[in-house]
Amino acid sequence: MSDEQGFSPRERRASFTLAGIFGMRMLGLFMIMPVFALYGKDLIGFSPIWVGIVIGVYGLTQAVLQIPAGWLSDRIGRKPVIYAGLSLFAVGSVVAAMSESVYGVAIGRVLQGSGAIAGAILALAADITREESRTKAMAIIGVCIGLSFAVAMVLGPVLASFFGLSGVFWATALLAVIGIIMVRFMLPDPAHKGQIRDVTAAPELFGRLLKDKQLLRLDFGILLLHLTLTAVFVAFPLTLLDAGLAAEKHWWLYLPVLLLSFVLIVPVLIIGAKRNLNKQFFQASILVMMLALVLMAIGKGHIGILALAMLLYFTAFNFMEASLPAFLSMLAPAGAKGTAMGIYSTSQFFGAFLGGVLGGVLFQYLGGVGVFLLVAASMGLWFWVAKGMSNVSKVRSHILPIGVSIESIERREQLLAELLALPGVLEALIIPEEGAAYLKVDGNSFELDQAKTVINL
């Protein structure tokens, strides 16, 4: 039995379990960000450059292995890849917890990042859920990722104040073990297997998507967004310390700021969607982030200014973190969303790596002010690039199982022509191997029942 919106108990349990696994892993990756610059000073080889490397280096292995791990899950199964990824994450956490030098901690972070299971988790969510409830499952996973970042900003400083830096890494190892247990005892086996192009990357599409200027703008945007994030957290914790806020009290600032930022973006997201102002709000958020970074640079010694800067920063960050995947979903060609998301995710994690290294180098030679001002300047570049973005808000995607024989090329071409002739259908793609039709439609004029009638559902 399913609820009135088509979300069965099995799908609901699987979605929340996968969201929890994904969220705990991201929580473990993020918890180190607000504390390493403060609590890593006793490590051998400690320097601002190594602070940046440790914070961001997980992104390098994550970026390199993100797409290959998804492909591997197509061959050997989703769960084995998730088990392996969580195990690597646990091993990396233990290595970092037991290390007495920044070099050992960096190796641990490299191992953490090598457990790249995002693609396998999303593919498993697609395997377990039906098409009509898949969007809801992905939304649950997305919300959990966002919450994991907020929790990490608070929990990291709390754990470090009681148990030190090693305690934070031991906690991440525990989270990985809990994730493995959840996979074993709480995740149902998928109802079907197979490549689903909305969540897995198709190699033959890379060339086409890497030439798509609209998608490249989004890839560049997520790279800069996470570059900024890791660079900021090389310098901001020490800036708070210099302003007189003791390390164990940093969560006092992060908690209310993050909660208020989530409250502030809700009306912005609603108004943007209803009035087709997503692009305008997106560009405004880049400028808000630039202002926040300038305030961080000039607010040295003033907790009030730094708190305002962080509120502006996280409000803009959270809005863009929610908006970028939505834009990508609407702009990706029919049947290419999984490939587009793979390139996007790779850009995101590579940006985190670049931001850590850049932030460390800048802090080493220019101090926190140099970090904030130069990263603020990069927002100007992003604003210029974002001016060419399309302002789509009513484009939707649908995947429909094909209920008729499509063995002959003539029948496939006929079905494709009939789908493209329907009102509101912008693109259509038939994948015989999957027995599916991928549609990209204008939500204002498309009628799903008409498409189902065409393919005899």
Short mmCIF file of C-alpha atoms in Angstrom, two decimals:
data_model
loop_
_atom_site.label_atom_id
_atom_site.label_comp_id
_atom_site.label_asym_id
_atom_site.label_seq_id
_atom_site.Cartn_x
_atom_site.Cartn_y
_atom_site.Cartn_z
CA MET A 1 0.00 0.00 0.00
CA SER A 2 1.15 3.54 -0.73
CA ASP A 3 0.03 6.83 0.73
CA GLU A 4 -2.21 9.14 -1.23
CA GLN A 5 0.79 10.80 -2.88
CA GLY A 6 2.22 7.50 -4.11
CA PHE A 7 5.02 7.08 -1.53
CA SER A 8 4.93 3.50 -0.25
CA PRO A 9 6.19 2.55 3.25
CA ARG A 10 9.05 0.61 1.64
CA GLU A 11 10.08 3.60 -0.44
CA ARG A 12 9.76 5.94 2.53
CA ARG A 13 11.95 3.74 4.75
CA ALA A 14 14.55 3.33 2.03
CA SER A 15 14.62 7.05 1.27
CA PHE A 16 15.09 8.11 4.88
CA THR A 17 17.70 5.39 5.42
CA LEU A 18 19.70 6.47 2.38
CA ALA A 19 19.34 10.10 3.42
CA GLY A 20 20.63 9.23 6.87
CA ILE A 21 23.64 7.36 5.46
CA PHE A 22 24.47 10.18 3.05
CA GLY A 23 23.93 12.81 5.75
CA MET A 24 26.13 11.08 8.32
CA ARG A 25 28.95 10.79 5.83
CA MET A 26 28.73 14.47 4.93
CA LEU A 27 28.49 15.32 8.63
CA GLY A 28 31.77 13.52 9.18
CA LEU A 29 33.42 15.40 6.32
CA PHE A 30 32.16 18.80 7.43
CA MET A 31 32.74 18.61 11.19
CA ILE A 32 36.45 19.23 10.81
CA MET A 33 35.99 22.51 8.95
CA PRO A 34 35.18 24.89 11.86
CA VAL A 35 37.70 23.31 14.26
CA PHE A 36 40.89 22.22 12.53
CA ALA A 37 42.52 25.67 12.43
CA LEU A 38 41.86 25.97 16.18
CA TYR A 39 42.63 22.52 17.54
CA GLY A 40 45.28 21.28 15.10
CA LYS A 41 48.06 23.55 16.33
CA ASP A 42 49.78 20.82 18.31
CA LEU A 43 50.17 18.58 15.28
CA ILE A 44 53.63 18.18 13.76
CA GLY A 45 54.00 20.29 10.62
CA PHE A 46 51.05 22.55 11.40
CA SER A 47 50.83 25.66 9.20
CA PRO A 48 48.05 27.65 7.50
CA ILE A 49 48.81 25.93 4.19
CA TRP A 50 48.35 22.51 5.79
CA VAL A 51 45.14 23.70 7.45
CA GLY A 52 43.78 24.38 3.98
CA ILE A 53 45.05 21.10 2.57
CA VAL A 54 43.51 19.06 5.40
CA ILE A 55 40.17 20.85 5.14
CA GLY A 56 39.90 20.54 1.36
CA VAL A 57 41.90 17.50 0.25
CA TYR A 58 38.95 15.11 0.65
CA GLY A 59 37.47 16.92 -2.34
CA LEU A 60 40.30 15.82 -4.63
CA THR A 61 39.76 12.08 -4.24
CA GLN A 62 36.02 12.61 -4.10
CA ALA A 63 36.12 14.47 -7.43
CA VAL A 64 38.33 11.87 -9.11
CA LEU A 65 36.36 8.84 -7.93
CA GLN A 66 32.80 10.19 -7.91
CA ILE A 67 31.80 9.11 -11.42
CA PRO A 68 33.89 5.87 -11.56
CA ALA A 69 32.32 4.68 -8.30
CA GLY A 70 28.88 5.21 -9.82
CA TRP A 71 29.87 3.17 -12.87
CA LEU A 72 31.26 0.43 -10.63
CA SER A 73 27.93 0.25 -8.79
CA ASP A 74 26.26 -0.44 -12.16
CA ARG A 75 28.51 -3.48 -12.59
CA ILE A 76 28.83 -5.04 -9.13
CA GLY A 77 25.78 -3.60 -7.37
CA ARG A 78 25.00 -0.54 -5.27
CA LYS A 79 25.40 -2.02 -1.82
CA PRO A 80 28.93 -3.43 -2.29
CA VAL A 81 30.13 0.01 -3.42
CA ILE A 82 28.40 1.69 -0.47
CA TYR A 83 29.92 -0.83 1.96
CA ALA A 84 33.38 -0.23 0.49
CA GLY A 85 32.97 3.54 0.54
CA LEU A 86 31.84 3.64 4.16
CA SER A 87 34.67 1.29 5.13
CA LEU A 88 37.23 3.57 3.48
CA PHE A 89 35.65 6.52 5.24
CA ALA A 90 35.94 4.73 8.59
CA VAL A 91 39.57 3.76 7.95
CA GLY A 92 40.42 7.32 6.95
CA SER A 93 38.78 8.65 10.10
CA VAL A 94 40.80 6.28 12.28
CA VAL A 95 44.04 7.20 10.49
CA ALA A 96 43.32 10.89 11.08
CA ALA A 97 42.33 10.32 14.72
CA MET A 98 45.57 8.47 15.52
CA SER A 99 47.88 10.83 13.61
CA GLU A 100 50.26 13.15 15.41
CA SER A 101 51.13 15.17 12.30
CA VAL A 102 49.18 17.14 9.72
CA TYR A 103 50.55 14.77 7.09
CA GLY A 104 48.85 11.79 8.69
CA VAL A 105 45.62 13.72 9.08
CA ALA A 106 45.79 14.70 5.41
CA ILE A 107 46.22 11.04 4.43
CA GLY A 108 43.17 10.24 6.54
CA ARG A 109 41.17 12.91 4.76
CA VAL A 110 42.29 11.55 1.38
CA LEU A 111 40.96 8.14 2.43
CA GLN A 112 37.72 9.70 3.65
CA GLY A 113 37.19 11.33 0.27
CA SER A 114 37.99 8.12 -1.60
CA GLY A 115 34.83 6.59 -0.18
CA ALA A 116 32.86 8.32 -2.94
CA ILE A 117 29.41 6.80 -2.55
CA ALA A 118 27.15 9.66 -3.60
CA GLY A 119 26.51 8.22 -7.07
CA ALA A 120 25.81 4.74 -5.72
CA ILE A 121 23.39 6.09 -3.10
CA LEU A 122 21.43 8.11 -5.65
CA ALA A 123 21.38 5.16 -8.04
CA LEU A 124 20.11 2.87 -5.28
CA ALA A 125 17.41 5.40 -4.44
CA ALA A 126 16.37 5.27 -8.09
CA ASP A 127 16.42 1.45 -8.05
CA ILE A 128 14.24 1.23 -4.95
CA THR A 129 11.69 3.93 -5.80
CA ARG A 130 9.19 4.24 -8.61
CA GLU A 131 9.45 7.17 -11.01
CA GLU A 132 6.43 8.96 -9.54
CA SER A 133 7.95 8.97 -6.04
CA ARG A 134 11.61 9.36 -7.01
CA THR A 135 11.60 13.16 -6.87
CA LYS A 136 10.38 13.02 -3.28
CA ALA A 137 13.11 10.54 -2.37
CA MET A 138 15.80 12.75 -3.89
CA ALA A 139 14.38 15.77 -2.06
CA ILE A 140 14.61 13.93 1.27
CA ILE A 141 18.27 13.11 0.56
CA GLY A 142 18.95 16.72 -0.41
CA VAL A 143 17.38 18.12 2.75
CA CYS A 144 19.39 15.71 4.88
CA ILE A 145 22.62 16.85 3.23
CA GLY A 146 21.77 20.47 4.00
CA LEU A 147 20.95 19.65 7.60
CA SER A 148 24.17 17.68 7.98
CA PHE A 149 26.19 20.79 7.16
CA ALA A 150 24.29 22.86 9.74
CA VAL A 151 24.70 20.17 12.40
CA ALA A 152 28.42 19.86 11.60
CA MET A 153 29.00 23.57 12.20
CA VAL A 154 27.60 23.16 15.71
CA LEU A 155 28.60 19.60 16.62
CA GLY A 156 32.22 19.94 15.45
CA PRO A 157 33.10 22.73 17.91
CA VAL A 158 31.21 21.00 20.74
CA LEU A 159 32.97 17.66 20.26
CA ALA A 160 36.37 19.32 19.84
CA SER A 161 35.93 21.30 23.07
CA PHE A 162 35.32 18.09 25.05
CA PHE A 163 37.38 15.47 23.23
CA GLY A 164 39.88 17.39 21.13
CA LEU A 165 40.55 17.03 17.43
CA SER A 166 41.00 13.26 17.61
CA GLY A 167 37.58 12.99 19.22
CA VAL A 168 36.00 14.58 16.16
CA PHE A 169 37.64 11.99 13.90
CA TRP A 170 36.67 9.10 16.18
CA ALA A 171 33.09 10.38 15.99
CA THR A 172 33.26 10.33 12.18
CA ALA A 173 34.52 6.75 12.30
CA LEU A 174 31.56 5.83 14.49
CA LEU A 175 29.19 7.48 12.03
CA ALA A 176 30.65 5.36 9.22
CA VAL A 177 30.12 2.16 11.24
CA ILE A 178 26.53 3.18 11.97
CA GLY A 179 26.08 3.74 8.23
CA ILE A 180 27.33 0.24 7.45
CA ILE A 181 24.87 -1.21 9.98
CA MET A 182 22.04 0.78 8.39
CA VAL A 183 22.90 -0.58 4.94
CA ARG A 184 22.93 -4.13 6.29
CA PHE A 185 19.75 -4.12 8.35
CA MET A 186 17.57 -1.22 7.19
CA LEU A 187 17.94 -0.98 3.40
CA PRO A 188 15.74 -3.23 1.27
CA ASP A 189 17.19 -4.81 -1.84
CA PRO A 190 16.32 -2.91 -5.03
CA ALA A 191 13.24 -3.95 -6.95
CA HIS A 192 15.14 -3.66 -10.22
CA LYS A 193 18.66 -3.00 -11.45
CA GLY A 194 19.92 -1.15 -14.42
CA GLN A 195 21.34 2.13 -15.52
CA ILE A 196 18.94 5.01 -14.99
CA ARG A 197 20.09 8.07 -16.85
CA ASP A 198 18.59 10.52 -14.39
CA VAL A 199 21.03 9.40 -11.67
CA THR A 200 23.96 7.69 -13.38
CA ALA A 201 26.46 9.10 -15.87
CA ALA A 202 26.53 7.94 -19.48
CA PRO A 203 30.07 8.27 -20.93
CA GLU A 204 28.85 9.01 -24.45
CA LEU A 205 27.17 12.20 -23.21
CA PHE A 206 30.24 13.86 -21.67
CA GLY A 207 31.40 15.59 -24.85
CA ARG A 208 27.98 17.07 -25.51
CA LEU A 209 27.42 18.33 -21.97
CA LEU A 210 30.91 19.79 -21.64
CA LYS A 211 30.05 22.05 -24.58
CA ASP A 212 26.75 23.21 -23.07
CA LYS A 213 27.35 26.79 -21.91
CA GLN A 214 24.35 26.85 -19.59
CA LEU A 215 25.45 23.71 -17.76
CA LEU A 216 29.06 24.92 -17.67
CA ARG A 217 27.90 28.08 -15.90
CA LEU A 218 26.33 25.91 -13.21
CA ASP A 219 29.45 23.74 -12.93
CA PHE A 220 31.59 26.86 -12.57
CA GLY A 221 29.16 28.22 -9.99
CA ILE A 222 29.20 25.17 -7.73
CA LEU A 223 33.00 25.02 -8.01
CA LEU A 224 33.30 28.63 -6.82
CA LEU A 225 30.64 28.17 -4.13
CA HIS A 226 32.54 25.34 -2.46
CA LEU A 227 35.91 26.94 -3.14
CA THR A 228 34.65 29.88 -1.13
CA LEU A 229 33.33 27.65 1.66
CA THR A 230 36.58 25.82 2.34
CA ALA A 231 38.69 28.97 1.94
CA VAL A 232 36.53 30.83 4.45
CA PHE A 233 36.90 28.14 7.08
CA VAL A 234 40.66 28.25 6.84
CA ALA A 235 40.50 31.81 8.19
CA PHE A 236 37.15 32.48 9.87
CA PRO A 237 37.59 30.36 13.04
CA LEU A 238 40.83 32.19 13.82
CA THR A 239 39.14 35.52 13.07
CA LEU A 240 36.49 34.69 15.67
CA LEU A 241 39.20 33.73 18.13
CA ASP A 242 40.98 37.05 17.57
CA ALA A 243 37.68 38.83 18.18
CA GLY A 244 37.53 37.32 21.65
CA LEU A 245 35.17 34.38 21.14
CA ALA A 246 36.73 31.32 22.80
CA ALA A 247 36.99 28.21 20.61
CA GLU A 248 34.58 26.20 22.74
CA LYS A 249 31.94 28.91 22.28
CA HIS A 250 32.05 29.21 18.48
CA TRP A 251 28.93 27.11 18.19
CA TRP A 252 27.11 29.90 20.05
CA LEU A 253 27.48 31.96 16.89
CA TYR A 254 27.05 29.20 14.31
CA LEU A 255 23.80 27.80 15.72
CA PRO A 256 21.59 30.92 15.69
CA VAL A 257 23.14 32.18 12.45
CA LEU A 258 22.45 28.92 10.62
CA LEU A 259 18.91 28.60 11.98
CA LEU A 260 18.07 32.17 10.99
CA SER A 261 19.62 31.70 7.55
CA PHE A 262 17.34 28.71 6.88
CA VAL A 263 14.34 30.78 7.93
CA LEU A 264 15.34 33.65 5.64
CA ILE A 265 15.75 31.58 2.48
CA VAL A 266 12.28 29.98 2.64
CA PRO A 267 10.33 33.07 1.45
CA VAL A 268 13.04 33.81 -1.12
CA LEU A 269 12.72 30.31 -2.62
CA ILE A 270 8.92 30.53 -2.66
CA ILE A 271 8.77 34.01 -4.21
CA GLY A 272 11.47 33.13 -6.74
CA ALA A 273 9.56 30.07 -7.92
CA LYS A 274 6.14 31.73 -8.03
CA ARG A 275 7.23 34.92 -9.79
CA ASN A 276 9.92 33.39 -11.99
CA LEU A 277 12.64 35.43 -10.28
CA ASN A 278 15.07 32.61 -9.53
CA LYS A 279 17.79 34.05 -11.75
CA GLN A 280 17.47 37.53 -10.23
CA PHE A 281 17.56 36.19 -6.69
CA PHE A 282 20.49 33.97 -7.62
CA GLN A 283 22.53 36.90 -8.90
CA ALA A 284 21.56 38.94 -5.84
CA SER A 285 22.81 36.09 -3.63
CA ILE A 286 26.23 36.27 -5.28
CA LEU A 287 26.41 39.96 -4.41
CA VAL A 288 25.24 39.25 -0.85
CA MET A 289 28.00 36.69 -0.49
CA MET A 290 30.52 39.21 -1.79
CA LEU A 291 29.31 41.74 0.80
CA ALA A 292 29.56 39.11 3.54
CA LEU A 293 33.16 38.35 2.64
CA VAL A 294 34.07 42.06 2.66
CA LEU A 295 32.46 42.38 6.12
CA MET A 296 34.57 39.45 7.32
CA ALA A 297 37.66 41.30 6.11
CA ILE A 298 36.81 44.59 7.82
CA GLY A 299 35.11 43.14 10.90
CA LYS A 300 38.25 41.95 12.66
CA GLY A 301 37.76 42.32 16.41
CA HIS A 302 34.02 42.98 16.16
CA ILE A 303 31.81 39.97 16.95
CA GLY A 304 28.66 41.78 15.85
CA ILE A 305 30.02 42.50 12.36
CA LEU A 306 31.36 38.96 12.03
CA ALA A 307 28.02 37.50 13.09
CA LEU A 308 26.20 39.65 10.52
CA ALA A 309 28.74 38.62 7.88
CA MET A 310 28.23 34.95 8.63
CA LEU A 311 24.42 35.35 8.56
CA LEU A 312 24.59 36.99 5.13
CA TYR A 313 27.08 34.39 3.92
CA PHE A 314 25.07 31.35 5.00
CA THR A 315 21.78 32.80 3.77
CA ALA A 316 23.28 33.32 0.31
CA PHE A 317 25.14 30.00 0.44
CA ASN A 318 22.05 27.99 1.38
CA PHE A 319 19.96 29.66 -1.32
CA MET A 320 22.53 28.91 -4.01
CA GLU A 321 23.11 25.38 -2.73
CA ALA A 322 19.39 24.74 -3.21
CA SER A 323 19.07 26.66 -6.48
CA LEU A 324 22.01 25.27 -8.45
CA PRO A 325 20.78 21.63 -8.56
CA ALA A 326 17.27 22.88 -9.44
CA PHE A 327 18.66 24.89 -12.37
CA LEU A 328 20.70 21.89 -13.47
CA SER A 329 17.66 19.62 -13.35
CA MET A 330 15.73 22.01 -15.57
CA LEU A 331 18.55 22.71 -18.03
CA ALA A 332 19.94 19.20 -18.50
CA PRO A 333 18.83 17.55 -21.77
CA ALA A 334 16.30 14.73 -21.59
CA GLY A 335 17.98 11.54 -20.40
CA ALA A 336 21.19 13.35 -19.46
CA LYS A 337 20.50 14.50 -15.91
CA GLY A 338 22.67 11.79 -14.34
CA THR A 339 25.63 12.71 -16.52
CA ALA A 340 25.11 16.43 -15.91
CA MET A 341 24.92 15.80 -12.17
CA GLY A 342 28.11 13.73 -12.26
CA ILE A 343 30.04 16.59 -13.89
CA TYR A 344 28.42 19.04 -11.48
CA SER A 345 29.35 16.98 -8.40
CA THR A 346 32.91 16.54 -9.65
CA SER A 347 33.16 20.33 -10.02
CA GLN A 348 31.77 20.79 -6.51
CA PHE A 349 34.32 18.55 -4.83
CA PHE A 350 37.20 19.86 -6.91
CA GLY A 351 36.17 23.34 -5.83
CA ALA A 352 36.36 22.27 -2.19
CA PHE A 353 39.92 21.05 -2.76
CA LEU A 354 40.98 24.21 -4.59
CA GLY A 355 39.42 26.39 -1.91
CA GLY A 356 41.30 24.65 0.87
CA VAL A 357 44.65 24.97 -0.88
CA LEU A 358 44.03 28.55 -1.99
CA GLY A 359 42.76 29.57 1.43
CA GLY A 360 45.80 28.05 3.12
CA VAL A 361 48.28 29.76 0.80
CA LEU A 362 46.54 33.12 1.06
CA PHE A 363 46.32 32.92 4.85
CA GLN A 364 49.98 31.96 5.07
CA TYR A 365 51.13 35.05 3.16
CA LEU A 366 48.29 37.59 3.38
CA GLY A 367 46.39 36.67 6.53
CA GLY A 368 42.64 36.36 6.96
CA VAL A 369 41.94 39.72 5.34
CA GLY A 370 43.69 38.57 2.18
CA VAL A 371 41.65 35.36 2.11
CA PHE A 372 38.32 37.15 2.46
CA LEU A 373 39.04 39.95 -0.02
CA LEU A 374 40.46 37.76 -2.78
CA VAL A 375 37.64 35.26 -2.45
CA ALA A 376 35.19 38.19 -2.53
CA ALA A 377 36.81 39.25 -5.81
CA SER A 378 36.06 35.78 -7.23
CA MET A 379 32.37 36.47 -6.55
CA GLY A 380 32.62 39.34 -9.02
CA LEU A 381 33.80 36.90 -11.66
CA TRP A 382 30.93 34.55 -10.81
CA PHE A 383 28.40 37.38 -11.07
CA TRP A 384 29.66 38.19 -14.56
CA VAL A 385 29.46 34.54 -15.64
CA ALA A 386 25.97 34.15 -14.12
CA LYS A 387 24.58 37.02 -16.19
CA GLY A 388 24.21 34.64 -19.12
CA MET A 389 22.14 32.07 -17.21
CA SER A 390 18.73 31.07 -18.55
CA ASN A 391 15.82 31.87 -16.24
CA VAL A 392 13.93 28.59 -16.49
CA SER A 393 11.52 27.71 -13.72
CA LYS A 394 8.69 25.67 -15.23
CA VAL A 395 10.73 22.99 -17.00
CA ARG A 396 10.16 19.50 -15.62
CA SER A 397 11.44 15.99 -16.37
CA HIS A 398 9.50 12.74 -16.55
CA ILE A 399 10.57 9.14 -17.04
CA LEU A 400 7.84 6.87 -18.40
CA PRO A 401 8.05 3.10 -18.84
CA ILE A 402 7.20 2.12 -22.36
CA GLY A 403 4.19 -0.16 -22.41
CA VAL A 404 4.39 -1.15 -26.07
CA SER A 405 6.83 -3.12 -28.16
CA ILE A 406 9.68 -0.92 -29.39
CA GLU A 407 11.80 -3.60 -31.01
CA SER A 408 11.56 -2.05 -34.47
CA ILE A 409 13.32 1.18 -35.31
CA GLU A 410 10.20 2.32 -37.16
CA ARG A 411 8.01 1.92 -34.06
CA ARG A 412 10.52 3.80 -31.89
CA GLU A 413 10.66 6.66 -34.39
CA GLN A 414 6.88 6.77 -34.58
CA LEU A 415 6.53 6.81 -30.78
CA LEU A 416 9.19 9.51 -30.49
CA ALA A 417 7.40 11.67 -33.07
CA GLU A 418 4.08 11.25 -31.25
CA LEU A 419 5.62 12.27 -27.92
CA LEU A 420 7.34 15.31 -29.43
CA ALA A 421 4.03 16.38 -30.96
CA LEU A 422 2.34 16.60 -27.56
CA PRO A 423 1.75 20.11 -26.13
CA GLY A 424 4.54 21.17 -23.77
CA VAL A 425 7.06 18.45 -24.72
CA LEU A 426 10.41 20.16 -25.28
CA GLU A 427 12.62 17.08 -25.67
CA ALA A 428 12.06 13.33 -25.80
CA LEU A 429 14.46 10.41 -25.74
CA ILE A 430 13.72 6.69 -25.90
CA ILE A 431 16.21 4.24 -24.38
CA PRO A 432 15.20 0.72 -25.48
CA GLU A 433 17.68 -0.96 -23.10
CA GLU A 434 15.90 0.62 -20.14
CA GLY A 435 12.40 0.38 -21.59
CA ALA A 436 11.92 4.04 -20.80
CA ALA A 437 11.03 7.34 -22.41
CA TYR A 438 12.70 10.45 -21.02
CA LEU A 439 10.74 13.68 -21.42
CA LYS A 440 11.68 17.29 -20.78
CA VAL A 441 8.51 19.36 -20.64
CA ASP A 442 7.04 22.79 -19.99
CA GLY A 443 5.03 22.36 -16.82
CA ASN A 444 2.57 25.06 -17.86
CA SER A 445 1.21 23.18 -20.87
CA PHE A 446 2.21 19.52 -20.52
CA GLU A 447 -0.40 16.92 -19.58
CA LEU A 448 1.07 13.70 -18.21
CA ASP A 449 -2.07 11.68 -18.98
CA GLN A 450 -1.70 12.50 -22.68
CA ALA A 451 1.82 11.10 -22.73
CA LYS A 452 0.70 7.96 -20.92
CA THR A 453 -2.06 7.49 -23.48
CA VAL A 454 0.46 7.74 -26.33
CA ILE A 455 2.63 4.97 -24.90
CA ASN A 456 -0.42 2.89 -23.79
CA LEU A 457 0.13 3.07 -20.03
#
